[in-house]
Coordinates of C-alpha atoms in Angstrom, one line a residue:
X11 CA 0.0 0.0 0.0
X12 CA 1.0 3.3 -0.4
X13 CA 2.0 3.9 3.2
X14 CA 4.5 1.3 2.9
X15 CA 5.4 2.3 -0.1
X16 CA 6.3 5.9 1.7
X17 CA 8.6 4.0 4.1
X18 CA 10.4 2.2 2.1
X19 CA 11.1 5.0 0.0
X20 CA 12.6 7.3 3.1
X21 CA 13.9 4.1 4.3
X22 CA 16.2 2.8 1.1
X23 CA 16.9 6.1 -0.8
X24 CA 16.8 8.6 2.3
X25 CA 14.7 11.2 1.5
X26 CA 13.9 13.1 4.4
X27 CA 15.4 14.4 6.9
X28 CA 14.8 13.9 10.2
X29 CA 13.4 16.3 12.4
X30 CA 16.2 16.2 15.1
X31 CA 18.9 16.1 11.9
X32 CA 20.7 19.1 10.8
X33 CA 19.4 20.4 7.1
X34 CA 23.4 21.1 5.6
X35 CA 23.7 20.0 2.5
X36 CA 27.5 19.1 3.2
X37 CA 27.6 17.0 7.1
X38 CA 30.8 18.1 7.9
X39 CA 29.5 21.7 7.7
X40 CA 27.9 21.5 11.0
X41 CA 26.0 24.8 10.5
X42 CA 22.8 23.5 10.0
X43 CA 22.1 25.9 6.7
X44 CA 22.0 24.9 3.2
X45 CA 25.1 24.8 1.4
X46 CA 27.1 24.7 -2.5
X47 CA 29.7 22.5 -2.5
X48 CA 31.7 22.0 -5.4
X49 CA 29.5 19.3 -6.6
X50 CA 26.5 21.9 -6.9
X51 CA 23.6 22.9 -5.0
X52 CA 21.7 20.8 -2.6
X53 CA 17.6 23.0 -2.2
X54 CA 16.4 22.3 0.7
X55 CA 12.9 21.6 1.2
X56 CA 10.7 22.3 4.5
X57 CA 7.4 19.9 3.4
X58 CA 4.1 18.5 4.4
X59 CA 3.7 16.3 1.5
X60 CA 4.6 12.7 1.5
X61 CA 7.6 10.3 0.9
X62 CA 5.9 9.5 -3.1
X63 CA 5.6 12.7 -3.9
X64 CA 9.4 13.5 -2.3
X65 CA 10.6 10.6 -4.2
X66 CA 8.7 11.4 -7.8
X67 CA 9.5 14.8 -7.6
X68 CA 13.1 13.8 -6.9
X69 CA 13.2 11.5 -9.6
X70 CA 11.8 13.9 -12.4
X71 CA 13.8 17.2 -11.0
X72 CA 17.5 16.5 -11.2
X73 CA 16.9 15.5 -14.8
X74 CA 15.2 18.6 -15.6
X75 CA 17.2 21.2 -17.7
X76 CA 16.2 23.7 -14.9
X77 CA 18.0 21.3 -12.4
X78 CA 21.2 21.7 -14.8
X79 CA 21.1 24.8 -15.6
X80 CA 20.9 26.0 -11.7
X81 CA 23.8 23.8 -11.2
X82 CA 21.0 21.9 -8.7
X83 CA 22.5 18.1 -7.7
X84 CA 20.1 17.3 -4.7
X85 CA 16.7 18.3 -3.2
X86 CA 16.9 17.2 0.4
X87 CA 13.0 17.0 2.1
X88 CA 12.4 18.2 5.5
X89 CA 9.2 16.5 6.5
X90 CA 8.0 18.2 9.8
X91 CA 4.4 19.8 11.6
X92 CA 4.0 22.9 11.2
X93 CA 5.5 23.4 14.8
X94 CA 8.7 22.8 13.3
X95 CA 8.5 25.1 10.4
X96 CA 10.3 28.3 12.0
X97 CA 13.0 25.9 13.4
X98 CA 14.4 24.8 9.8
X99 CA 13.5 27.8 8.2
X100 CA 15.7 29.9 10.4
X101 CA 18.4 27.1 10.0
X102 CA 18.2 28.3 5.9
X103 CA 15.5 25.8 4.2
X104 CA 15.3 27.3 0.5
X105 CA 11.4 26.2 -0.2
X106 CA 8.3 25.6 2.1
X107 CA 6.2 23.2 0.0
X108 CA 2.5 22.0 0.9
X109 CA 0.0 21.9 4.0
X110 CA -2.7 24.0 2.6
X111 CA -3.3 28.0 3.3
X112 CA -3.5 28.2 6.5
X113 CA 0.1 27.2 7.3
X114 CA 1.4 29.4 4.8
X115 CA -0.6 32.1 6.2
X116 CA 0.9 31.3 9.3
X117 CA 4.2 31.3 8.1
X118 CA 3.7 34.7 6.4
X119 CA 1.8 36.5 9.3
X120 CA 5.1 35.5 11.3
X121 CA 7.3 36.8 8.4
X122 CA 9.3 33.7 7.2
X123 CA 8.2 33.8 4.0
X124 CA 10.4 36.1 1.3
X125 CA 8.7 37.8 -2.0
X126 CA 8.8 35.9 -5.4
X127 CA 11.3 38.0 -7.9
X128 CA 11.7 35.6 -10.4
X129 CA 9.7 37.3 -13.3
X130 CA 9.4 33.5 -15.1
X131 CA 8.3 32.6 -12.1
X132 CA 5.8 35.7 -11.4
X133 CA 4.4 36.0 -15.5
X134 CA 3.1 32.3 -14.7
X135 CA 0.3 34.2 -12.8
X136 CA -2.6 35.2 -14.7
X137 CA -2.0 33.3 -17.5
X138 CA -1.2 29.7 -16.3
X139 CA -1.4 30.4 -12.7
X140 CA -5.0 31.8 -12.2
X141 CA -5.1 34.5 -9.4
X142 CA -8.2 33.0 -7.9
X143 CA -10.2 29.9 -8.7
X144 CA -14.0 29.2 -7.4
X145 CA -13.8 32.0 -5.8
X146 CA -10.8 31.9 -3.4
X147 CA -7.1 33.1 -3.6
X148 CA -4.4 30.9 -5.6
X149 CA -1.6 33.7 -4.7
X150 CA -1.1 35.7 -1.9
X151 CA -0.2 39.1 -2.4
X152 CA 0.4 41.8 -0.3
X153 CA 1.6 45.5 -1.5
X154 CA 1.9 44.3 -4.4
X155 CA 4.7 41.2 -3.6
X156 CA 3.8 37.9 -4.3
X157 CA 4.6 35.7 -1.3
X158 CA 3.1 31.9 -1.8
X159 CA 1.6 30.7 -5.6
X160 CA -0.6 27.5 -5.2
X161 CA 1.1 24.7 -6.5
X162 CA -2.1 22.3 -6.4
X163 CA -5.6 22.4 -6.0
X164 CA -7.6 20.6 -3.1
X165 CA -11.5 20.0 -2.4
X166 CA -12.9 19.3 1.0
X167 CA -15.5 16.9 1.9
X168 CA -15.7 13.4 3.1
X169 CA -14.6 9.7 1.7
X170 CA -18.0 7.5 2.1
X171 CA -16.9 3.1 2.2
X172 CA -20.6 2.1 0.5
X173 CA -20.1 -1.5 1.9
X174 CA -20.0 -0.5 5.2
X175 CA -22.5 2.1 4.2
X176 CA -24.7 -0.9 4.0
X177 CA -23.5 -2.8 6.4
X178 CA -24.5 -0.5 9.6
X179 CA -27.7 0.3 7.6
X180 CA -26.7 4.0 7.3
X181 CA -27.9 6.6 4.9
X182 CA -25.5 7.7 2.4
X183 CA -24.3 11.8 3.1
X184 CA -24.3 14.4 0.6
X185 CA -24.4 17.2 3.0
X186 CA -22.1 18.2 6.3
X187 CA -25.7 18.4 8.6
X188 CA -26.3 14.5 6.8
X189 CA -24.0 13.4 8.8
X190 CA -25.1 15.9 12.2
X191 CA -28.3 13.8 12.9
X192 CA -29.4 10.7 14.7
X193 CA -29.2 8.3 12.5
X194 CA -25.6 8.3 12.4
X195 CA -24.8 7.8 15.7
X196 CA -23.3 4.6 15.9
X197 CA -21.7 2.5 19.1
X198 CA -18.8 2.4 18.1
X199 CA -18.7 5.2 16.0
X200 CA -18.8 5.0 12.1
X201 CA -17.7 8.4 11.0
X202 CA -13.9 10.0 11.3
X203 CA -12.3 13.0 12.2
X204 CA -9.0 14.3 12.9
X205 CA -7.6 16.5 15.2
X206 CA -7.8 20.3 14.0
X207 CA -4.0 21.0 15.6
X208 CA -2.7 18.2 13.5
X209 CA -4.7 18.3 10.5
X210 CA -4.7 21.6 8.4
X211 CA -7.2 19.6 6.1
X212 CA -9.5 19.3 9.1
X213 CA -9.1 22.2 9.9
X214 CA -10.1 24.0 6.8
X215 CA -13.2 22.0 6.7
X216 CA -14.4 23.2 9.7
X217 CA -13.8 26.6 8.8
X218 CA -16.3 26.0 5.7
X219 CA -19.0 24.5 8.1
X220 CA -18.3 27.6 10.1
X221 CA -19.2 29.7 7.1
X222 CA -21.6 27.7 5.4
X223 CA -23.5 27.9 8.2
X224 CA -22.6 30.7 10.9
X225 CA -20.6 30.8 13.9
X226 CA -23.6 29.4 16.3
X227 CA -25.1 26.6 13.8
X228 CA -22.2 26.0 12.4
X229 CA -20.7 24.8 15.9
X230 CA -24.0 22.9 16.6
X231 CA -23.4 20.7 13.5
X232 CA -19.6 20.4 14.4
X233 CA -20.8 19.5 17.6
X234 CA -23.2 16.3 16.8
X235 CA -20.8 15.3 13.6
X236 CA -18.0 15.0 16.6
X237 CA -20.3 12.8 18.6
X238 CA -21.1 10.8 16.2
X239 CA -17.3 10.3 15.7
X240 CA -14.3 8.0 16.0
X241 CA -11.1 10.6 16.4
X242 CA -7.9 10.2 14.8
X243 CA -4.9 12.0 15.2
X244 CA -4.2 12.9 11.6
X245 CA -6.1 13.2 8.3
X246 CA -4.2 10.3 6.5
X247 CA -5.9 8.0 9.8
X248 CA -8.6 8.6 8.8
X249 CA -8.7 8.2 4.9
X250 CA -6.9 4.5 5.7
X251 CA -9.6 4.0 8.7
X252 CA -12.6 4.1 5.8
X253 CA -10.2 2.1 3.3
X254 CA -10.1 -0.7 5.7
X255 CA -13.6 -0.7 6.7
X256 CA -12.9 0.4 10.1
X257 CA -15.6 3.4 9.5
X258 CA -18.2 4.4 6.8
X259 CA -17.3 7.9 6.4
X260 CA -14.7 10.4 7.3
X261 CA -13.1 14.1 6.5
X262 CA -10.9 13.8 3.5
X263 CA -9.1 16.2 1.4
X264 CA -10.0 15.5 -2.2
X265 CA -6.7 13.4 -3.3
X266 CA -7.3 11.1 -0.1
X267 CA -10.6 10.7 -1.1
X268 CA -9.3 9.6 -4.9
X269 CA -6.4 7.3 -3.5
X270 CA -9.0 5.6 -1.3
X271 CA -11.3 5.1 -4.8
X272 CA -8.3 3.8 -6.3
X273 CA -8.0 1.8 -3.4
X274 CA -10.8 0.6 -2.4
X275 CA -13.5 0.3 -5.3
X276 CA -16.4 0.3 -2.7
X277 CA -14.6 3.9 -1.5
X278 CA -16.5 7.5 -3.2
X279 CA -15.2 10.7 -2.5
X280 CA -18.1 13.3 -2.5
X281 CA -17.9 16.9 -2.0
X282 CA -20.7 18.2 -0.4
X283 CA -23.0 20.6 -2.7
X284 CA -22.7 24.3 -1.9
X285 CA -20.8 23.4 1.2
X286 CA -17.3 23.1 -0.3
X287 CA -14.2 25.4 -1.7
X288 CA -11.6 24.5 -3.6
X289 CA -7.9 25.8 -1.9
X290 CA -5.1 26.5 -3.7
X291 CA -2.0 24.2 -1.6
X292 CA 1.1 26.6 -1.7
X293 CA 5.1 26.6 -2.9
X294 CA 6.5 29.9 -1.1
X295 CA 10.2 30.7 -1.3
X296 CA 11.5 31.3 2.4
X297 CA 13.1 34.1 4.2
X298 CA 16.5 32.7 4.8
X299 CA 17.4 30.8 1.7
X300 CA 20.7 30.4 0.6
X301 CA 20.0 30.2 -3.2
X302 CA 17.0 32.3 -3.6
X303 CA 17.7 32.0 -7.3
X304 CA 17.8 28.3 -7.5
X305 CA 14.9 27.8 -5.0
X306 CA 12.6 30.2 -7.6
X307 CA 13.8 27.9 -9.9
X308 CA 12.4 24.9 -8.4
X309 CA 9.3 26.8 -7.8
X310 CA 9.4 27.6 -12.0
X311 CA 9.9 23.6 -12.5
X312 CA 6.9 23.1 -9.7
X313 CA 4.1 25.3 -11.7
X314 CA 4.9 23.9 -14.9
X315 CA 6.4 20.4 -15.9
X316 CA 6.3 19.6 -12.4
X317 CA 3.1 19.3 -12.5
X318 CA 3.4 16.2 -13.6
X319 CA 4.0 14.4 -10.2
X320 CA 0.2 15.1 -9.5
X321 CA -0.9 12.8 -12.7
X322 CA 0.5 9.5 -10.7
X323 CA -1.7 7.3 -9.8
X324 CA 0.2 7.0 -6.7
X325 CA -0.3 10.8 -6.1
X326 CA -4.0 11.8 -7.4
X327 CA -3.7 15.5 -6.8
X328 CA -5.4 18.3 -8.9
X329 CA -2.9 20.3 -11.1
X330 CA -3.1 24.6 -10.4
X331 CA -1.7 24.4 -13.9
X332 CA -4.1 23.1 -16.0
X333 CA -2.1 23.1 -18.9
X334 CA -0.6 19.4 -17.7
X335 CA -3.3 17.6 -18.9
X336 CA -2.3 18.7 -22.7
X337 CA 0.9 17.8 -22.5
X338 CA 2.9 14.8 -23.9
X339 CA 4.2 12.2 -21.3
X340 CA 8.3 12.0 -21.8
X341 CA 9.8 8.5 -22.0
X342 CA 11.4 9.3 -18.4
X343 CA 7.7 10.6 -16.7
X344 CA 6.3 7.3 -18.1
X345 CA 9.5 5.8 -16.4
X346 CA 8.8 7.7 -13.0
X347 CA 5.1 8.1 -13.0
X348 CA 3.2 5.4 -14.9
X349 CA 6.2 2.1 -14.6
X350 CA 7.0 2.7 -18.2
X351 CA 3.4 3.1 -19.5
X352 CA 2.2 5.9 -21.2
X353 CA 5.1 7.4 -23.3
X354 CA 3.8 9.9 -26.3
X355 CA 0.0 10.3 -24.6
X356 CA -0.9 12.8 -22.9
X357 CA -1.3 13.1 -19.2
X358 CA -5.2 13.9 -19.8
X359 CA -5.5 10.3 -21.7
X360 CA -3.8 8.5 -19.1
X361 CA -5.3 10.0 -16.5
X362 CA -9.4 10.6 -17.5
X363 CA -10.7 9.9 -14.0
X364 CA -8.0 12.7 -12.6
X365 CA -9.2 15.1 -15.7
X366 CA -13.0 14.6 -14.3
X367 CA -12.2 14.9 -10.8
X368 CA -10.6 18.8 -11.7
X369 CA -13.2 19.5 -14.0
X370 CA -15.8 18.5 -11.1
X371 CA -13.7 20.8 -8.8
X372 CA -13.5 23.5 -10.4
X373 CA -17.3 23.7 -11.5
X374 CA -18.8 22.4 -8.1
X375 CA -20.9 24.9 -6.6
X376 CA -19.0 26.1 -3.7
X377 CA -19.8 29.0 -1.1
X378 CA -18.8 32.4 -0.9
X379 CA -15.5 31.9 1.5
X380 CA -14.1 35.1 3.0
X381 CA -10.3 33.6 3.6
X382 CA -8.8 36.8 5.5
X383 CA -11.8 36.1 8.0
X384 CA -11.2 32.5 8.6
X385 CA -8.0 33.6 9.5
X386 CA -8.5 36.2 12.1
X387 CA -9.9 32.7 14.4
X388 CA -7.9 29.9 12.7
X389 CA -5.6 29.5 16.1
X390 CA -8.6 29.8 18.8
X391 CA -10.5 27.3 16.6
X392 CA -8.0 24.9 16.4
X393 CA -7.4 24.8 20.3
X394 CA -11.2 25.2 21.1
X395 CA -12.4 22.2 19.0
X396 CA -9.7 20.2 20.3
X397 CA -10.4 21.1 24.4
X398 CA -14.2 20.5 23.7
X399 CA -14.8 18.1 21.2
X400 CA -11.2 16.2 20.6
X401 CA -9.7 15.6 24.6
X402 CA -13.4 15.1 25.6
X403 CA -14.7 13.1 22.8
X404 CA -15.3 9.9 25.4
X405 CA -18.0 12.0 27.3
X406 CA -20.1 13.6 24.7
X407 CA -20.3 10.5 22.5
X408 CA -21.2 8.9 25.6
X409 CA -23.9 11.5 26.5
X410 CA -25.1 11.5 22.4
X411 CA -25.2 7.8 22.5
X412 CA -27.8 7.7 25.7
X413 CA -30.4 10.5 24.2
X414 CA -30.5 8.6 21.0
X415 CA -31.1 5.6 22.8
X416 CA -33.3 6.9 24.8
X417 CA -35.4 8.6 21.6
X418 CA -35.4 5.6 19.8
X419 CA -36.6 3.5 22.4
X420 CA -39.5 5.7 23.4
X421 CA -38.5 6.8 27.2
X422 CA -38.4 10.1 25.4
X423 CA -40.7 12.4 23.9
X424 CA -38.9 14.3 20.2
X425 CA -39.6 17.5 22.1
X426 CA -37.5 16.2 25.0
X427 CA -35.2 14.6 22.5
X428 CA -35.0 17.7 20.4
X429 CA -34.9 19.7 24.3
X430 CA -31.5 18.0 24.9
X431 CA -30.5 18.5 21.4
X432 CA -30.0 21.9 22.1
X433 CA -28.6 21.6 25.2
X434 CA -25.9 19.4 24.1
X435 CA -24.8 21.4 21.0
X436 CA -24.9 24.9 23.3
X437 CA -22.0 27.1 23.7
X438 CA -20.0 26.8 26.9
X439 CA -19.7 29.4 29.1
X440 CA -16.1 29.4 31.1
X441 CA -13.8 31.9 32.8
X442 CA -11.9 33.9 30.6
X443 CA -8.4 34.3 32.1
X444 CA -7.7 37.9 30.7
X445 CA -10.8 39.1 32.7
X446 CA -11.9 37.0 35.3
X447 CA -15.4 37.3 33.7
X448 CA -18.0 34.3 32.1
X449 CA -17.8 34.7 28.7
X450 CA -19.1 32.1 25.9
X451 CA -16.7 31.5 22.8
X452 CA -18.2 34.2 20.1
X453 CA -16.7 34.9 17.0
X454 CA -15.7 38.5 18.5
X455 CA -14.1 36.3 21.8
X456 CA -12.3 33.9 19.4
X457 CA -11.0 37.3 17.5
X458 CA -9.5 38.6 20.6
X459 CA -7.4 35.8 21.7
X460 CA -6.3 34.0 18.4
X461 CA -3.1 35.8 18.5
X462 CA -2.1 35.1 22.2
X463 CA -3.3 31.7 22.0
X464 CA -0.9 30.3 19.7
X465 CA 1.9 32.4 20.7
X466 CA 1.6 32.5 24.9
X467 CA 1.9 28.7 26.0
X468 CA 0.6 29.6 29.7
X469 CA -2.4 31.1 28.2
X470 CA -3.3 28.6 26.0
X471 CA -3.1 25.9 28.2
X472 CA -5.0 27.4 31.1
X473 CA -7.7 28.3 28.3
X474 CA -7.9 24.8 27.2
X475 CA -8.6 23.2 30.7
X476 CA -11.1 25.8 31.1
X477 CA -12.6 24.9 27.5
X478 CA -12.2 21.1 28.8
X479 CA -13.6 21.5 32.0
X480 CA -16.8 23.6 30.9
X481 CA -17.6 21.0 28.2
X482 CA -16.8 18.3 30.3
X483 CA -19.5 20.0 33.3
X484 CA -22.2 20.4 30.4
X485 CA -22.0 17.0 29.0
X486 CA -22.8 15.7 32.2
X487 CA -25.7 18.3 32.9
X488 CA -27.2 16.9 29.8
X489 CA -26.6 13.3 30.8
X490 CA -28.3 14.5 34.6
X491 CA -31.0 15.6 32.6
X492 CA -31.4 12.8 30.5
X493 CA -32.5 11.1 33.5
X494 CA -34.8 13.1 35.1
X495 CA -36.5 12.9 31.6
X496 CA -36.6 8.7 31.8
X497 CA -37.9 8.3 35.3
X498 CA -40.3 11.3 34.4

C-alpha cells in the first residue's frame, strides 16, 4: 500500500530528513544551513507532503534542464508539523512546499516567507497560474509582492466506504448536517475525524462548516458530527480508517478521497454541494534561503512540468496548472510516473478519472468563502475544538449515545429529544483568564485571543482546561437531565 510504499522509499533512498537532523547539504558543515559545495547545490525543502511525492518529484527534478542549468544536484526533504517550520526555516531551508493556506498564512503573518522575484516565475500568474479559482485566492499578495503561488488544488469533503455504508444500515451523506443527525450515531462510531491541531485539512473543513452555516449553527453541527465520531490523530488515519472498513465515512481532502477510490472500489469521494471550496495548496520561497535564485527555480519547474508528479496514480492530486493535462508524457515521466506506460500520450488520456475529478472541482458549486476572516480565528479554533470536542470526545459521545437511545426507544418524547439536542450542541460558558469574567466563545471572543493563544503557551493551556472543564461539566448536565427525563 502506499504507506509502505512511503517507508520504504525514506527508508532505502533517504529522502527526508529527520526532524532532530541538521538540514546542511555538506555533514561536515555542521552549520545547519544549506550549502554549495563543489558538486553543486543541494535545495532544501521544508514539506508537508509525502515520501511518493518527495521521491517522484526527486526523480523527475535533477533530470530537468532547470535542475542543470541551476547547477542543482540534490533536493533534500524536511518533513516536519508545522511546529517545526520556523526551526528549519531559520536554519536556511530554501522552499516551504505543501500543507494548505493556512500554514502558509501562518508562516507569512510571522514573516518567514520572502517575496517571489523571479519574473518567469511571477508571469506564470494570470496566464497559467489563475489569481483566484471558485472564488478563493491561488496567490497571496500583499503590496503588491507575491509571497506563496498554489502549487495544487484541493476540495474538502468526506470519503463514504458504500459497503460498510450498508452494512451499519446508514444513509449515504451528501451534506455536512447529513452526517449531524441521529441516524448516524453509531456504538462504536462509524464516522472520522482528525484532530484540527494536527490536521490543516480538518481544519479547513471546519472553517467552511463555520461559514456555510454561521458561527452558532455552524458549531452545533460540528458538535453532533464530533459525537457521532471516531477521532484520529491525523487526516491520513482517517482516509486509511474508511479504506479498511474500520468506518463508513470520514473528513478527507480530495486526493485522499481519490487514492481511497483507487484503493478501495467500494470507496467514493463526495464533496458536499454548496458546502465546499476549492484551496489552492502553496510553494512559497522562504526568508533565509541560501540560493533564492535556484529555490525560484524549483518553484518555476513546480508550476509547470512539475506538474506532472500530481498525474500518478500513486499521487491523485489536482494540477493549479491546467495546462498538464495537454501535454505529452516523456519517456522518463512514463518511467517515474506510470512504470514505463504511457510514453507519447498525454497526461489527460492517461489520466481521465483525474481530468474529471478537476473538471468536477472547479465547477462544483462552492460557497462564498471570505479567507482573510477565517484567519482572524484559525488558532482559537484549532485549540477550542480540540479542548471540547477532541480531549473530551469519550463524554459527549457517551452523553449523544444515551439521548439517541433513549429517543429511539420511546422513554423520550422528540420534544424532550430535540430539548437535549439543544442543550448538548450549546455554547460553553467558562472563565476567561484575561478578565476573570463568564464569557461564551463568540466569534468576537475567538477574534480577541487567536493571537495570544498560539503564541503565549501559559495562556493557552490554562484556556484549554477551562474549555475542557466547561464542556466536560455540560455534558454531564445533559446526561443528569437525560435522566430526570426517563424516570419522568
Amino acid at each position: 500500500m502506499r504507506r509502505m510504499l512511503g517507508v520504504l522509499l525514506i527508508l532505502v533512498l533517504g529522502l527526508s530528513v529527520v526532524a532532530s537532523g541538521c538540514i546542511s547539504g555538506s555533514s561536515s558543515s555542521g552549520s545547519g544551513t544549506a550549502t554549495q559545495n563543489s558538486k553543486g547545490i543541494t535545495l532544501v525543502i521544508v514539506t508537508r507532503h509525502d515520501a511518493t511525492i518527495q521521491y517522484l518529484t526527486k526523480e523527475l527534478f535533477l533530470k530537468s534542464k532547470i535542475a542543470k542549468e541551476y547547477h542543482i544536484t540534490n533536493l533534500k526533504f524536511i518533513g516536519v508539523p508545522e511546529s517545526l517550520w520556523p526551526e528549519y526555516i531559520k536554519k536556511g531551508a530554501d522552499v516551504g512546499w505543501g500543507g494548505g493556506p493556512t500554514l502558509f498564512d501562518d508562516m507569512y503573518k510571522m514573516g518567514y516567507l520572502a517575496p517571489i522575484t523571479d519574473q518567469k516565475v511571477l508571469g506564470l500568474i494570470g496566464k497559467q497560474i489563475p489569481k483566484t479559482l471558485a472564488g478563493m485566492p491561488m496567490i497571496r499578495e500583499e503590496n503588491g509582492k507575491v509571497y506563496w503561488i498554489a502549487a495544487a488544488l484541493s476540495s474538502f469533503g468526506f470519503t463514504v466506504n458504500k459497503q460498510v455504508l450498508e452494512k451499519q444500515k446508514l444513509p449515504f451523506p451528501h451534506k455536512w448536517e447529513d452526517i449531524a443527525t441521529y441516524k448516524w450515531a453509531r456504538d462504536p462510531p462509524m464516522y472520522g475525524i482528525a484532530d484540527p491541531t494536527r490536521s490543516t485539512s480538518n481544519t479547513r473543513i471546519y472553517q467552511i462548516i463555520l461559514q456555510a452555516f454561521g458561527w452558532d449553527k455552524g458549531w452545533r453541527i460540528m458538535t453532533i458530527i464530533a459525537a457521532n465520531s471516531k477521532v484520529y490523530e491525523a487526516s491520513d488515519a482517517v482516509r486509511d480508517a474508511v479504506i479498511n472498513g474500520e468506518i463508513a465515512a470520514g473528513n478527507t481532502i480530495d486526493f485522499y478521497g481519490y487514492t481511497a477510490m483507487k484503493q478501495n472500489p467500494n470507496c467514493v469521494y463526495v464533496i458536499p454541494q454548496g458546502e465546499s471550496i476549492i484551496n489552492g495548496d502553496p510553494i512559497a520561497l522562504l526568508k533565509y534561503s541560501k540560493h533564492p535564485e535556484a529555490a525560484q527555480a524549483f518553484i518555476y519547474w513546480v508550476l509547470t512540468e512539475g506538474q506532472a508528479v500530481w498525474m500518478s496514480p500513486d499521487v491523485n492530486r489536482l494540477p493549479i496548472n491546467a495546462g498538464i493535462f495537454n501535454q505529452t508524457i516523456t519517456q522518463d515521466e512514463a518511467k517515474v510516473l506510470f512504470n514505463g506506460k504511457y510514453a507519447g500520450e498525454t497526461f489527460g488520456k492517461a489520466r481521465p478519472a483525474l481530468l474529471k475529478a478537476y473538471k468536477l472541482a472547479i465547477t462544483s458549486k462552492g460557497i462564498p468563502f471570505n479567507d482573510n476572516e477565517a484567519l482572524k480565528t484559525v488558532n482559537a479554533l484549532q485549540y477550542y475544538f480540540k479542548a471540547t470536542l477532541i480531549d473530551v470526545n469519550g463524554p459527549l459521545h457517551q452523553t449523544w449515545m444515551a439521548i439517541v437511545n433513549a429517543y429511539k426507544s420511546g422513554k423520550i418524547t422528540q420534544q424532550q429529544f430535540e430539548k437535549l439536542k439543544e442543550e448538548l450542541t450549546a455554547p460553553i460558558q467558562f472563565k476567561d483568564p484575561l478578565t476573570g469574567k463568564m464569557v461564551t466563545f463568540t466569534e468576537e471572543y475567538a477574534a480577541k485571543i487567536n493571537n495570544k493563544i498560539a503564541t503565549d503557551a501559559g495562556f493557552q493551556s490554562q484556556l484549554m482546561q477551562e474549555w475542557r472543564n466547561a464542556a466536560q461539566a455540560k455534558y454531564n448536565k445533559v446526561m443528569e437531565d437525560l435522566k430526570k427525563m426517563e424516570g419522568s
